[in-house]
Amino acid sequence: MNEHIHKLQEELRRARYVADQALTTVLYLAGRLGRPVLMEGPAGVGKTELAKVMAQIRGVDFIRLQCYEGLDAAHALYDWDYPKQLLTARTVIEGHEQRKISTDIYTEEYLIERPLLKALRSQPAPVLLIDEVDRADEEFEALLLEFLAEFQITIPEIGSFRAQQPPMVILTSNRTRDLSDALRRRCLYVWLDYPSLEREVEIIRMRVPGLAEELIRQITRAVRQMRQWSLLKPPGMAESIDWAQAIEKLDVRELDEESISLTLGCVLKTQEDMEFVYQKGLALLWKS
């Protein structure tokens, strides 16, 4: 393994994030090549957490843009301080000053930074998370193309803003819809899946160090069993950790039907899924 990749992997581990060599390599190359990373995978496998950890490791700001249907430039790129502009315009008119109002009120003084513009102008370069980009419309993807290709935003009234040092950009997607080829071509790609049994055990051990080894393995096997069923919301790593923490707080010595029943809400998030698991039988979990 390249020594720089190994060093990054160890830094991630010290920040309590377990990453394999393939994922660490993509993160390393993203930093060296100045390329965004598109990270896809099921919900709850640590995509968002990884962006936070990378900001922690780099010692820089973490900026997050949460995507949603209808997201537009005014909320993602920039906006204008309309009340301040209106006040300036009124002052000019009342003072009968002979100058173009439009020249005065469309300057940086009246510009409101949204996450993308803030990421370009921040120094040192931050880590920017564009979270759940698949939830945004295709029109928003088009807005992203200039930003991702050039690390630049063009504001018609002022001009272009280009990053002196490109931010590290991580886009996440749960694949609720297909992303455009144009967006994908601008990014390095990684698929982040549920971890293997041993890696999941290692993650829980790291996050809940006071929990007995056998309990950790029982929890891990039970969660993996639930993922094999046709649940509406299969549990991710976040739910595994939540469950392990709950088990520790309740001083449970080993999983049984009673302890699973009392804490099932830590790992399942819909009534339908809970009913499904009860119908399957809780014994299948603690005996798995």
PDB file of C-alpha atoms in Angstrom:
ATOM      1  CA  MET A   1       0.000   0.000   0.000  1.00  0.00           C
ATOM      2  CA  ASN A   2       1.205   3.524  -0.818  1.00  0.00           C
ATOM      3  CA  GLU A   3       2.556   5.123   2.370  1.00  0.00           C
ATOM      4  CA  HIS A   4       0.356   8.220   1.924  1.00  0.00           C
ATOM      5  CA  ILE A   5      -2.758   6.080   1.564  1.00  0.00           C
ATOM      6  CA  HIS A   6      -1.746   4.062   4.610  1.00  0.00           C
ATOM      7  CA  LYS A   7      -1.240   7.275   6.578  1.00  0.00           C
ATOM      8  CA  LEU A   8      -4.698   8.539   5.587  1.00  0.00           C
ATOM      9  CA  GLN A   9      -6.230   5.202   6.563  1.00  0.00           C
ATOM     10  CA  GLU A  10      -4.621   5.457   9.988  1.00  0.00           C
ATOM     11  CA  GLU A  11      -5.828   9.051  10.392  1.00  0.00           C
ATOM     12  CA  LEU A  12      -9.361   7.923   9.597  1.00  0.00           C
ATOM     13  CA  ARG A  13      -9.058   5.134  12.148  1.00  0.00           C
ATOM     14  CA  ARG A  14      -7.866   7.551  14.829  1.00  0.00           C
ATOM     15  CA  ALA A  15     -10.952   9.625  14.048  1.00  0.00           C
ATOM     16  CA  ARG A  16     -12.989   6.430  14.647  1.00  0.00           C
ATOM     17  CA  TYR A  17     -13.806   5.790  11.007  1.00  0.00           C
ATOM     18  CA  VAL A  18     -12.902   2.392   9.556  1.00  0.00           C
ATOM     19  CA  ALA A  19     -12.220   2.619   5.808  1.00  0.00           C
ATOM     20  CA  ASP A  20     -10.875  -0.062   3.510  1.00  0.00           C
ATOM     21  CA  GLN A  21      -8.021   0.465   1.080  1.00  0.00           C
ATOM     22  CA  ALA A  22     -10.246   1.118  -1.953  1.00  0.00           C
ATOM     23  CA  LEU A  23     -12.194   3.905  -0.230  1.00  0.00           C
ATOM     24  CA  THR A  24      -9.054   5.442   1.249  1.00  0.00           C
ATOM     25  CA  THR A  25      -7.383   5.436  -2.172  1.00  0.00           C
ATOM     26  CA  VAL A  26     -10.275   7.345  -3.739  1.00  0.00           C
ATOM     27  CA  LEU A  27     -10.151   9.941  -0.945  1.00  0.00           C
ATOM     28  CA  TYR A  28      -6.390  10.318  -1.355  1.00  0.00           C
ATOM     29  CA  LEU A  29      -6.667  10.752  -5.120  1.00  0.00           C
ATOM     30  CA  ALA A  30      -9.475  13.273  -4.721  1.00  0.00           C
ATOM     31  CA  GLY A  31      -7.154  15.432  -2.663  1.00  0.00           C
ATOM     32  CA  ARG A  32      -4.179  15.055  -5.008  1.00  0.00           C
ATOM     33  CA  LEU A  33      -6.133  15.502  -8.254  1.00  0.00           C
ATOM     34  CA  GLY A  34      -8.538  18.150  -6.967  1.00  0.00           C
ATOM     35  CA  ARG A  35     -11.558  16.114  -8.064  1.00  0.00           C
ATOM     36  CA  PRO A  36     -14.971  15.751  -6.407  1.00  0.00           C
ATOM     37  CA  VAL A  37     -16.003  12.346  -5.057  1.00  0.00           C
ATOM     38  CA  LEU A  38     -19.407  10.860  -5.822  1.00  0.00           C
ATOM     39  CA  MET A  39     -20.221   8.353  -3.114  1.00  0.00           C
ATOM     40  CA  GLU A  40     -23.230   6.080  -3.613  1.00  0.00           C
ATOM     41  CA  GLY A  41     -24.661   3.347  -1.459  1.00  0.00           C
ATOM     42  CA  PRO A  42     -27.573   2.453   0.805  1.00  0.00           C
ATOM     43  CA  ALA A  43     -28.647   4.853   3.537  1.00  0.00           C
ATOM     44  CA  GLY A  44     -26.851   4.615   6.840  1.00  0.00           C
ATOM     45  CA  VAL A  45     -23.479   3.242   5.751  1.00  0.00           C
ATOM     46  CA  GLY A  46     -21.436   6.296   6.798  1.00  0.00           C
ATOM     47  CA  LYS A  47     -21.305   8.508   3.707  1.00  0.00           C
ATOM     48  CA  THR A  48     -22.190  11.731   5.542  1.00  0.00           C
ATOM     49  CA  GLU A  49     -20.028  10.842   8.529  1.00  0.00           C
ATOM     50  CA  LEU A  50     -17.022  10.348   6.257  1.00  0.00           C
ATOM     51  CA  ALA A  51     -17.233  13.939   4.998  1.00  0.00           C
ATOM     52  CA  LYS A  52     -17.304  15.220   8.582  1.00  0.00           C
ATOM     53  CA  VAL A  53     -14.312  13.082   9.493  1.00  0.00           C
ATOM     54  CA  MET A  54     -12.325  14.307   6.476  1.00  0.00           C
ATOM     55  CA  ALA A  55     -12.882  17.909   7.610  1.00  0.00           C
ATOM     56  CA  GLN A  56     -11.720  16.932  11.104  1.00  0.00           C
ATOM     57  CA  ILE A  57      -8.587  15.256   9.761  1.00  0.00           C
ATOM     58  CA  ARG A  58      -7.727  18.216   7.544  1.00  0.00           C
ATOM     59  CA  GLY A  59      -8.460  20.717  10.305  1.00  0.00           C
ATOM     60  CA  VAL A  60     -10.749  22.773   8.065  1.00  0.00           C
ATOM     61  CA  ASP A  61     -14.369  23.923   8.053  1.00  0.00           C
ATOM     62  CA  PHE A  62     -17.136  21.503   7.200  1.00  0.00           C
ATOM     63  CA  ILE A  63     -19.836  22.959   4.923  1.00  0.00           C
ATOM     64  CA  ARG A  64     -22.976  20.988   4.182  1.00  0.00           C
ATOM     65  CA  LEU A  65     -25.572  21.468   1.468  1.00  0.00           C
ATOM     66  CA  GLN A  66     -28.576  19.237   2.119  1.00  0.00           C
ATOM     67  CA  CYS A  67     -30.337  18.591  -1.178  1.00  0.00           C
ATOM     68  CA  TYR A  68     -34.090  18.397  -1.627  1.00  0.00           C
ATOM     69  CA  GLU A  69     -36.652  18.638  -4.388  1.00  0.00           C
ATOM     70  CA  GLY A  70     -36.898  22.212  -5.654  1.00  0.00           C
ATOM     71  CA  LEU A  71     -33.421  23.279  -4.471  1.00  0.00           C
ATOM     72  CA  ASP A  72     -32.295  26.279  -6.544  1.00  0.00           C
ATOM     73  CA  ALA A  73     -29.430  28.739  -6.923  1.00  0.00           C
ATOM     74  CA  ALA A  74     -30.788  31.123  -4.289  1.00  0.00           C
ATOM     75  CA  HIS A  75     -30.433  28.430  -1.632  1.00  0.00           C
ATOM     76  CA  ALA A  76     -27.371  26.592  -2.947  1.00  0.00           C
ATOM     77  CA  LEU A  77     -25.106  29.151  -4.665  1.00  0.00           C
ATOM     78  CA  TYR A  78     -25.874  32.735  -3.670  1.00  0.00           C
ATOM     79  CA  ASP A  79     -28.635  35.241  -3.050  1.00  0.00           C
ATOM     80  CA  TRP A  80     -29.029  38.998  -2.712  1.00  0.00           C
ATOM     81  CA  ASP A  81     -29.806  40.897   0.475  1.00  0.00           C
ATOM     82  CA  TYR A  82     -33.040  42.392  -0.852  1.00  0.00           C
ATOM     83  CA  PRO A  83     -33.994  44.451   2.250  1.00  0.00           C
ATOM     84  CA  LYS A  84     -30.558  46.077   2.268  1.00  0.00           C
ATOM     85  CA  GLN A  85     -30.762  46.710  -1.488  1.00  0.00           C
ATOM     86  CA  LEU A  86     -34.201  48.290  -1.100  1.00  0.00           C
ATOM     87  CA  LEU A  87     -32.967  50.569   1.664  1.00  0.00           C
ATOM     88  CA  THR A  88     -30.019  51.707  -0.456  1.00  0.00           C
ATOM     89  CA  ALA A  89     -32.241  52.316  -3.461  1.00  0.00           C
ATOM     90  CA  ARG A  90     -34.652  54.386  -1.367  1.00  0.00           C
ATOM     91  CA  THR A  91     -31.781  56.453   0.040  1.00  0.00           C
ATOM     92  CA  VAL A  92     -30.480  57.182  -3.466  1.00  0.00           C
ATOM     93  CA  ILE A  93     -33.914  58.191  -4.759  1.00  0.00           C
ATOM     94  CA  GLU A  94     -34.744  60.395  -1.782  1.00  0.00           C
ATOM     95  CA  GLY A  95     -31.357  62.070  -2.001  1.00  0.00           C
ATOM     96  CA  HIS A  96     -31.830  62.724  -5.724  1.00  0.00           C
ATOM     97  CA  GLU A  97     -28.365  61.385  -6.357  1.00  0.00           C
ATOM     98  CA  GLN A  98     -27.447  61.104 -10.034  1.00  0.00           C
ATOM     99  CA  ARG A  99     -26.137  57.584 -10.353  1.00  0.00           C
ATOM    100  CA  LYS A 100     -27.408  54.220 -11.488  1.00  0.00           C
ATOM    101  CA  ILE A 101     -29.001  52.367  -8.636  1.00  0.00           C
ATOM    102  CA  SER A 102     -28.364  48.996 -10.275  1.00  0.00           C
ATOM    103  CA  THR A 103     -24.624  49.673 -10.153  1.00  0.00           C
ATOM    104  CA  ASP A 104     -24.720  50.351  -6.441  1.00  0.00           C
ATOM    105  CA  ILE A 105     -26.861  47.510  -5.164  1.00  0.00           C
ATOM    106  CA  TYR A 106     -25.385  44.575  -7.095  1.00  0.00           C
ATOM    107  CA  THR A 107     -21.999  44.432  -5.424  1.00  0.00           C
ATOM    108  CA  GLU A 108     -20.364  42.036  -2.980  1.00  0.00           C
ATOM    109  CA  GLU A 109     -21.642  44.171  -0.116  1.00  0.00           C
ATOM    110  CA  TYR A 110     -25.154  42.892  -0.836  1.00  0.00           C
ATOM    111  CA  LEU A 111     -24.199  39.328  -1.701  1.00  0.00           C
ATOM    112  CA  ILE A 112     -25.332  36.479   0.581  1.00  0.00           C
ATOM    113  CA  GLU A 113     -23.119  33.418   0.475  1.00  0.00           C
ATOM    114  CA  ARG A 114     -24.867  30.088   0.239  1.00  0.00           C
ATOM    115  CA  PRO A 115     -22.940  26.807   0.759  1.00  0.00           C
ATOM    116  CA  LEU A 116     -21.389  26.504  -2.721  1.00  0.00           C
ATOM    117  CA  LEU A 117     -20.152  30.092  -2.916  1.00  0.00           C
ATOM    118  CA  LYS A 118     -18.989  29.944   0.695  1.00  0.00           C
ATOM    119  CA  ALA A 119     -16.963  26.815  -0.109  1.00  0.00           C
ATOM    120  CA  LEU A 120     -15.215  28.616  -2.987  1.00  0.00           C
ATOM    121  CA  ARG A 121     -14.325  31.683  -0.918  1.00  0.00           C
ATOM    122  CA  SER A 122     -13.312  30.015   2.346  1.00  0.00           C
ATOM    123  CA  GLN A 123      -9.638  29.759   3.239  1.00  0.00           C
ATOM    124  CA  PRO A 124      -8.208  27.310   3.965  1.00  0.00           C
ATOM    125  CA  ALA A 125     -10.208  25.214   1.540  1.00  0.00           C
ATOM    126  CA  PRO A 126     -13.036  23.453   3.420  1.00  0.00           C
ATOM    127  CA  VAL A 127     -14.669  20.081   2.971  1.00  0.00           C
ATOM    128  CA  LEU A 128     -17.993  20.563   1.181  1.00  0.00           C
ATOM    129  CA  LEU A 129     -20.662  17.888   1.495  1.00  0.00           C
ATOM    130  CA  ILE A 130     -23.406  17.944  -1.146  1.00  0.00           C
ATOM    131  CA  ASP A 131     -25.648  15.495   0.635  1.00  0.00           C
ATOM    132  CA  GLU A 132     -28.242  13.299  -1.093  1.00  0.00           C
ATOM    133  CA  VAL A 133     -27.799  14.971  -4.464  1.00  0.00           C
ATOM    134  CA  ASP A 134     -30.234  12.434  -5.938  1.00  0.00           C
ATOM    135  CA  ARG A 135     -33.069  14.173  -4.067  1.00  0.00           C
ATOM    136  CA  ALA A 136     -32.538  17.413  -6.007  1.00  0.00           C
ATOM    137  CA  ASP A 137     -33.985  18.064  -9.471  1.00  0.00           C
ATOM    138  CA  GLU A 138     -32.107  17.610 -12.734  1.00  0.00           C
ATOM    139  CA  GLU A 139     -32.101  21.403 -13.096  1.00  0.00           C
ATOM    140  CA  PHE A 140     -29.983  21.642  -9.964  1.00  0.00           C
ATOM    141  CA  GLU A 141     -27.520  19.162 -11.407  1.00  0.00           C
ATOM    142  CA  ALA A 142     -27.051  21.544 -14.330  1.00  0.00           C
ATOM    143  CA  LEU A 143     -26.196  24.326 -11.854  1.00  0.00           C
ATOM    144  CA  LEU A 144     -23.545  22.091 -10.339  1.00  0.00           C
ATOM    145  CA  LEU A 145     -21.660  21.365 -13.549  1.00  0.00           C
ATOM    146  CA  GLU A 146     -19.669  24.619 -13.728  1.00  0.00           C
ATOM    147  CA  PHE A 147     -18.929  24.396 -10.020  1.00  0.00           C
ATOM    148  CA  LEU A 148     -17.671  20.808 -10.160  1.00  0.00           C
ATOM    149  CA  ALA A 149     -15.669  21.209 -13.365  1.00  0.00           C
ATOM    150  CA  GLU A 150     -13.976  24.555 -12.689  1.00  0.00           C
ATOM    151  CA  PHE A 151     -14.616  25.226  -8.997  1.00  0.00           C
ATOM    152  CA  GLN A 152     -16.157  28.432 -10.220  1.00  0.00           C
ATOM    153  CA  ILE A 153     -19.487  30.244  -9.910  1.00  0.00           C
ATOM    154  CA  THR A 154     -20.582  32.957 -12.330  1.00  0.00           C
ATOM    155  CA  ILE A 155     -22.800  35.734 -10.983  1.00  0.00           C
ATOM    156  CA  PRO A 156     -24.139  37.769 -13.931  1.00  0.00           C
ATOM    157  CA  GLU A 157     -24.192  41.089 -12.058  1.00  0.00           C
ATOM    158  CA  ILE A 158     -20.632  40.784 -10.747  1.00  0.00           C
ATOM    159  CA  GLY A 159     -18.643  38.169 -12.640  1.00  0.00           C
ATOM    160  CA  SER A 160     -16.996  34.859 -11.800  1.00  0.00           C
ATOM    161  CA  PHE A 161     -15.697  33.616  -8.472  1.00  0.00           C
ATOM    162  CA  ARG A 162     -13.038  30.918  -8.680  1.00  0.00           C
ATOM    163  CA  ALA A 163     -11.547  29.084  -5.715  1.00  0.00           C
ATOM    164  CA  GLN A 164      -7.922  29.952  -4.964  1.00  0.00           C
ATOM    165  CA  GLN A 165      -7.616  26.460  -3.532  1.00  0.00           C
ATOM    166  CA  PRO A 166     -10.341  23.961  -4.501  1.00  0.00           C
ATOM    167  CA  PRO A 167     -12.419  22.614  -1.635  1.00  0.00           C
ATOM    168  CA  MET A 168     -12.683  18.884  -1.123  1.00  0.00           C
ATOM    169  CA  VAL A 169     -16.162  18.070  -2.441  1.00  0.00           C
ATOM    170  CA  ILE A 170     -18.036  14.911  -1.504  1.00  0.00           C
ATOM    171  CA  LEU A 171     -21.404  14.211  -3.113  1.00  0.00           C
ATOM    172  CA  THR A 172     -23.580  11.466  -1.673  1.00  0.00           C
ATOM    173  CA  SER A 173     -26.467   9.599  -3.269  1.00  0.00           C
ATOM    174  CA  ASN A 174     -28.822   6.887  -2.056  1.00  0.00           C
ATOM    175  CA  ARG A 175     -29.791   6.196  -5.690  1.00  0.00           C
ATOM    176  CA  THR A 176     -33.411   7.274  -5.403  1.00  0.00           C
ATOM    177  CA  ARG A 177     -32.992   8.394  -9.028  1.00  0.00           C
ATOM    178  CA  ASP A 178     -30.298   8.185 -11.687  1.00  0.00           C
ATOM    179  CA  LEU A 179     -27.774  11.001 -11.863  1.00  0.00           C
ATOM    180  CA  SER A 180     -26.709  12.510 -15.172  1.00  0.00           C
ATOM    181  CA  ASP A 181     -23.639  11.274 -17.054  1.00  0.00           C
ATOM    182  CA  ALA A 182     -22.301  14.836 -17.101  1.00  0.00           C
ATOM    183  CA  LEU A 183     -22.242  14.984 -13.307  1.00  0.00           C
ATOM    184  CA  ARG A 184     -20.732  11.512 -12.970  1.00  0.00           C
ATOM    185  CA  ARG A 185     -17.901  12.308 -15.420  1.00  0.00           C
ATOM    186  CA  ARG A 186     -16.769  15.186 -13.227  1.00  0.00           C
ATOM    187  CA  CYS A 187     -16.298  12.982 -10.172  1.00  0.00           C
ATOM    188  CA  LEU A 188     -14.246  10.128  -8.873  1.00  0.00           C
ATOM    189  CA  TYR A 189     -16.653   7.351  -7.923  1.00  0.00           C
ATOM    190  CA  VAL A 190     -16.961   4.976  -4.995  1.00  0.00           C
ATOM    191  CA  TRP A 191     -19.711   2.589  -3.950  1.00  0.00           C
ATOM    192  CA  LEU A 192     -20.009   2.393  -0.163  1.00  0.00           C
ATOM    193  CA  ASP A 193     -21.882  -0.749   0.855  1.00  0.00           C
ATOM    194  CA  TYR A 194     -22.713  -2.356   4.165  1.00  0.00           C
ATOM    195  CA  PRO A 195     -19.480  -3.518   5.801  1.00  0.00           C
ATOM    196  CA  SER A 196     -18.475  -7.139   6.182  1.00  0.00           C
ATOM    197  CA  LEU A 197     -19.271  -8.838   9.476  1.00  0.00           C
ATOM    198  CA  GLU A 198     -15.739  -8.438  10.815  1.00  0.00           C
ATOM    199  CA  ARG A 199     -15.511  -4.796   9.749  1.00  0.00           C
ATOM    200  CA  GLU A 200     -18.871  -4.037  11.351  1.00  0.00           C
ATOM    201  CA  VAL A 201     -17.725  -5.696  14.557  1.00  0.00           C
ATOM    202  CA  GLU A 202     -14.586  -3.549  14.441  1.00  0.00           C
ATOM    203  CA  ILE A 203     -16.625  -0.365  13.939  1.00  0.00           C
ATOM    204  CA  ILE A 204     -18.966  -1.099  16.852  1.00  0.00           C
ATOM    205  CA  ARG A 205     -16.018  -2.073  19.047  1.00  0.00           C
ATOM    206  CA  MET A 206     -14.416   1.264  18.257  1.00  0.00           C
ATOM    207  CA  ARG A 207     -17.600   3.302  18.865  1.00  0.00           C
ATOM    208  CA  VAL A 208     -18.825   1.382  21.935  1.00  0.00           C
ATOM    209  CA  PRO A 209     -15.616   0.210  23.594  1.00  0.00           C
ATOM    210  CA  GLY A 210     -17.284  -0.836  26.848  1.00  0.00           C
ATOM    211  CA  LEU A 211     -19.468  -3.495  25.251  1.00  0.00           C
ATOM    212  CA  ALA A 212     -18.549  -7.156  25.583  1.00  0.00           C
ATOM    213  CA  GLU A 213     -17.152  -8.800  22.474  1.00  0.00           C
ATOM    214  CA  GLU A 214     -19.823 -11.503  22.339  1.00  0.00           C
ATOM    215  CA  LEU A 215     -22.602  -8.904  22.618  1.00  0.00           C
ATOM    216  CA  ILE A 216     -21.056  -6.940  19.757  1.00  0.00           C
ATOM    217  CA  ARG A 217     -21.073 -10.059  17.600  1.00  0.00           C
ATOM    218  CA  GLN A 218     -24.662 -10.890  18.579  1.00  0.00           C
ATOM    219  CA  ILE A 219     -25.781  -7.385  17.614  1.00  0.00           C
ATOM    220  CA  THR A 220     -23.871  -7.507  14.348  1.00  0.00           C
ATOM    221  CA  ARG A 221     -25.298 -10.882  13.359  1.00  0.00           C
ATOM    222  CA  ALA A 222     -28.837  -9.754  14.258  1.00  0.00           C
ATOM    223  CA  VAL A 223     -28.535  -6.558  12.187  1.00  0.00           C
ATOM    224  CA  ARG A 224     -27.130  -8.455   9.232  1.00  0.00           C
ATOM    225  CA  GLN A 225     -30.035 -10.907   9.483  1.00  0.00           C
ATOM    226  CA  MET A 226     -32.531  -8.021   9.325  1.00  0.00           C
ATOM    227  CA  ARG A 227     -30.803  -6.611   6.261  1.00  0.00           C
ATOM    228  CA  GLN A 228     -31.506  -9.859   4.443  1.00  0.00           C
ATOM    229  CA  TRP A 229     -35.236  -9.441   4.966  1.00  0.00           C
ATOM    230  CA  SER A 230     -37.503  -7.295   2.797  1.00  0.00           C
ATOM    231  CA  LEU A 231     -37.679  -4.312   5.141  1.00  0.00           C
ATOM    232  CA  LEU A 232     -38.791  -0.827   4.111  1.00  0.00           C
ATOM    233  CA  LYS A 233     -35.834   0.746   5.910  1.00  0.00           C
ATOM    234  CA  PRO A 234     -33.021  -1.793   6.390  1.00  0.00           C
ATOM    235  CA  PRO A 235     -30.773  -0.826   9.323  1.00  0.00           C
ATOM    236  CA  GLY A 236     -27.495   0.841   8.470  1.00  0.00           C
ATOM    237  CA  MET A 237     -24.307   1.272  10.479  1.00  0.00           C
ATOM    238  CA  ALA A 238     -25.797   4.223  12.347  1.00  0.00           C
ATOM    239  CA  GLU A 239     -28.570   1.965  13.642  1.00  0.00           C
ATOM    240  CA  SER A 240     -26.089  -0.759  14.584  1.00  0.00           C
ATOM    241  CA  ILE A 241     -24.137   1.741  16.677  1.00  0.00           C
ATOM    242  CA  ASP A 242     -27.301   3.190  18.241  1.00  0.00           C
ATOM    243  CA  TRP A 243     -28.443  -0.305  19.195  1.00  0.00           C
ATOM    244  CA  ALA A 244     -25.079  -1.208  20.673  1.00  0.00           C
ATOM    245  CA  GLN A 245     -25.055   1.992  22.741  1.00  0.00           C
ATOM    246  CA  ALA A 246     -28.573   1.285  24.002  1.00  0.00           C
ATOM    247  CA  ILE A 247     -27.641  -2.275  24.966  1.00  0.00           C
ATOM    248  CA  GLU A 248     -24.630  -0.942  26.875  1.00  0.00           C
ATOM    249  CA  LYS A 249     -26.672   1.708  28.721  1.00  0.00           C
ATOM    250  CA  LEU A 250     -29.219  -0.914  29.788  1.00  0.00           C
ATOM    251  CA  ASP A 251     -26.461  -3.214  31.109  1.00  0.00           C
ATOM    252  CA  VAL A 252     -27.709  -6.096  28.958  1.00  0.00           C
ATOM    253  CA  ARG A 253     -25.456  -9.118  29.310  1.00  0.00           C
ATOM    254  CA  GLU A 254     -26.670 -10.986  26.234  1.00  0.00           C
ATOM    255  CA  LEU A 255     -29.340 -10.594  23.610  1.00  0.00           C
ATOM    256  CA  ASP A 256     -32.615 -12.385  24.177  1.00  0.00           C
ATOM    257  CA  GLU A 257     -36.205 -11.834  23.064  1.00  0.00           C
ATOM    258  CA  GLU A 258     -36.944  -9.425  25.914  1.00  0.00           C
ATOM    259  CA  SER A 259     -33.908  -7.177  25.365  1.00  0.00           C
ATOM    260  CA  ILE A 260     -34.480  -7.127  21.588  1.00  0.00           C
ATOM    261  CA  SER A 261     -38.160  -6.273  22.038  1.00  0.00           C
ATOM    262  CA  LEU A 262     -37.341  -3.379  24.385  1.00  0.00           C
ATOM    263  CA  THR A 263     -34.688  -1.865  22.106  1.00  0.00           C
ATOM    264  CA  LEU A 264     -35.958  -2.693  18.626  1.00  0.00           C
ATOM    265  CA  GLY A 265     -36.868   0.957  18.073  1.00  0.00           C
ATOM    266  CA  CYS A 266     -33.154   1.774  18.051  1.00  0.00           C
ATOM    267  CA  VAL A 267     -32.601  -0.270  14.922  1.00  0.00           C
ATOM    268  CA  LEU A 268     -35.936  -0.224  13.055  1.00  0.00           C
ATOM    269  CA  LYS A 269     -37.681   2.998  12.079  1.00  0.00           C
ATOM    270  CA  THR A 270     -41.139   2.038  10.781  1.00  0.00           C
ATOM    271  CA  GLN A 271     -44.091   0.220  12.312  1.00  0.00           C
ATOM    272  CA  GLU A 272     -44.316  -2.007   9.236  1.00  0.00           C
ATOM    273  CA  ASP A 273     -40.726  -3.186   9.679  1.00  0.00           C
ATOM    274  CA  MET A 274     -41.244  -3.868  13.372  1.00  0.00           C
ATOM    275  CA  GLU A 275     -44.356  -5.932  12.664  1.00  0.00           C
ATOM    276  CA  PHE A 276     -42.486  -7.841   9.961  1.00  0.00           C
ATOM    277  CA  VAL A 277     -39.653  -8.705  12.367  1.00  0.00           C
ATOM    278  CA  TYR A 278     -42.090  -9.788  15.084  1.00  0.00           C
ATOM    279  CA  GLN A 279     -43.840 -12.034  12.571  1.00  0.00           C
ATOM    280  CA  LYS A 280     -40.507 -13.549  11.537  1.00  0.00           C
ATOM    281  CA  GLY A 281     -39.760 -14.171  15.207  1.00  0.00           C
ATOM    282  CA  LEU A 282     -37.312 -12.402  17.499  1.00  0.00           C
ATOM    283  CA  ALA A 283     -35.644 -15.719  18.251  1.00  0.00           C
ATOM    284  CA  LEU A 284     -34.203 -15.686  14.737  1.00  0.00           C
ATOM    285  CA  LEU A 285     -32.238 -12.602  15.750  1.00  0.00           C
ATOM    286  CA  TRP A 286     -30.768 -13.511  19.090  1.00  0.00           C
ATOM    287  CA  LYS A 287     -30.041 -17.075  17.975  1.00  0.00           C
ATOM    288  CA  SER A 288     -28.596 -15.997  14.607  1.00  0.00           C
TER     289      SER A 288
END
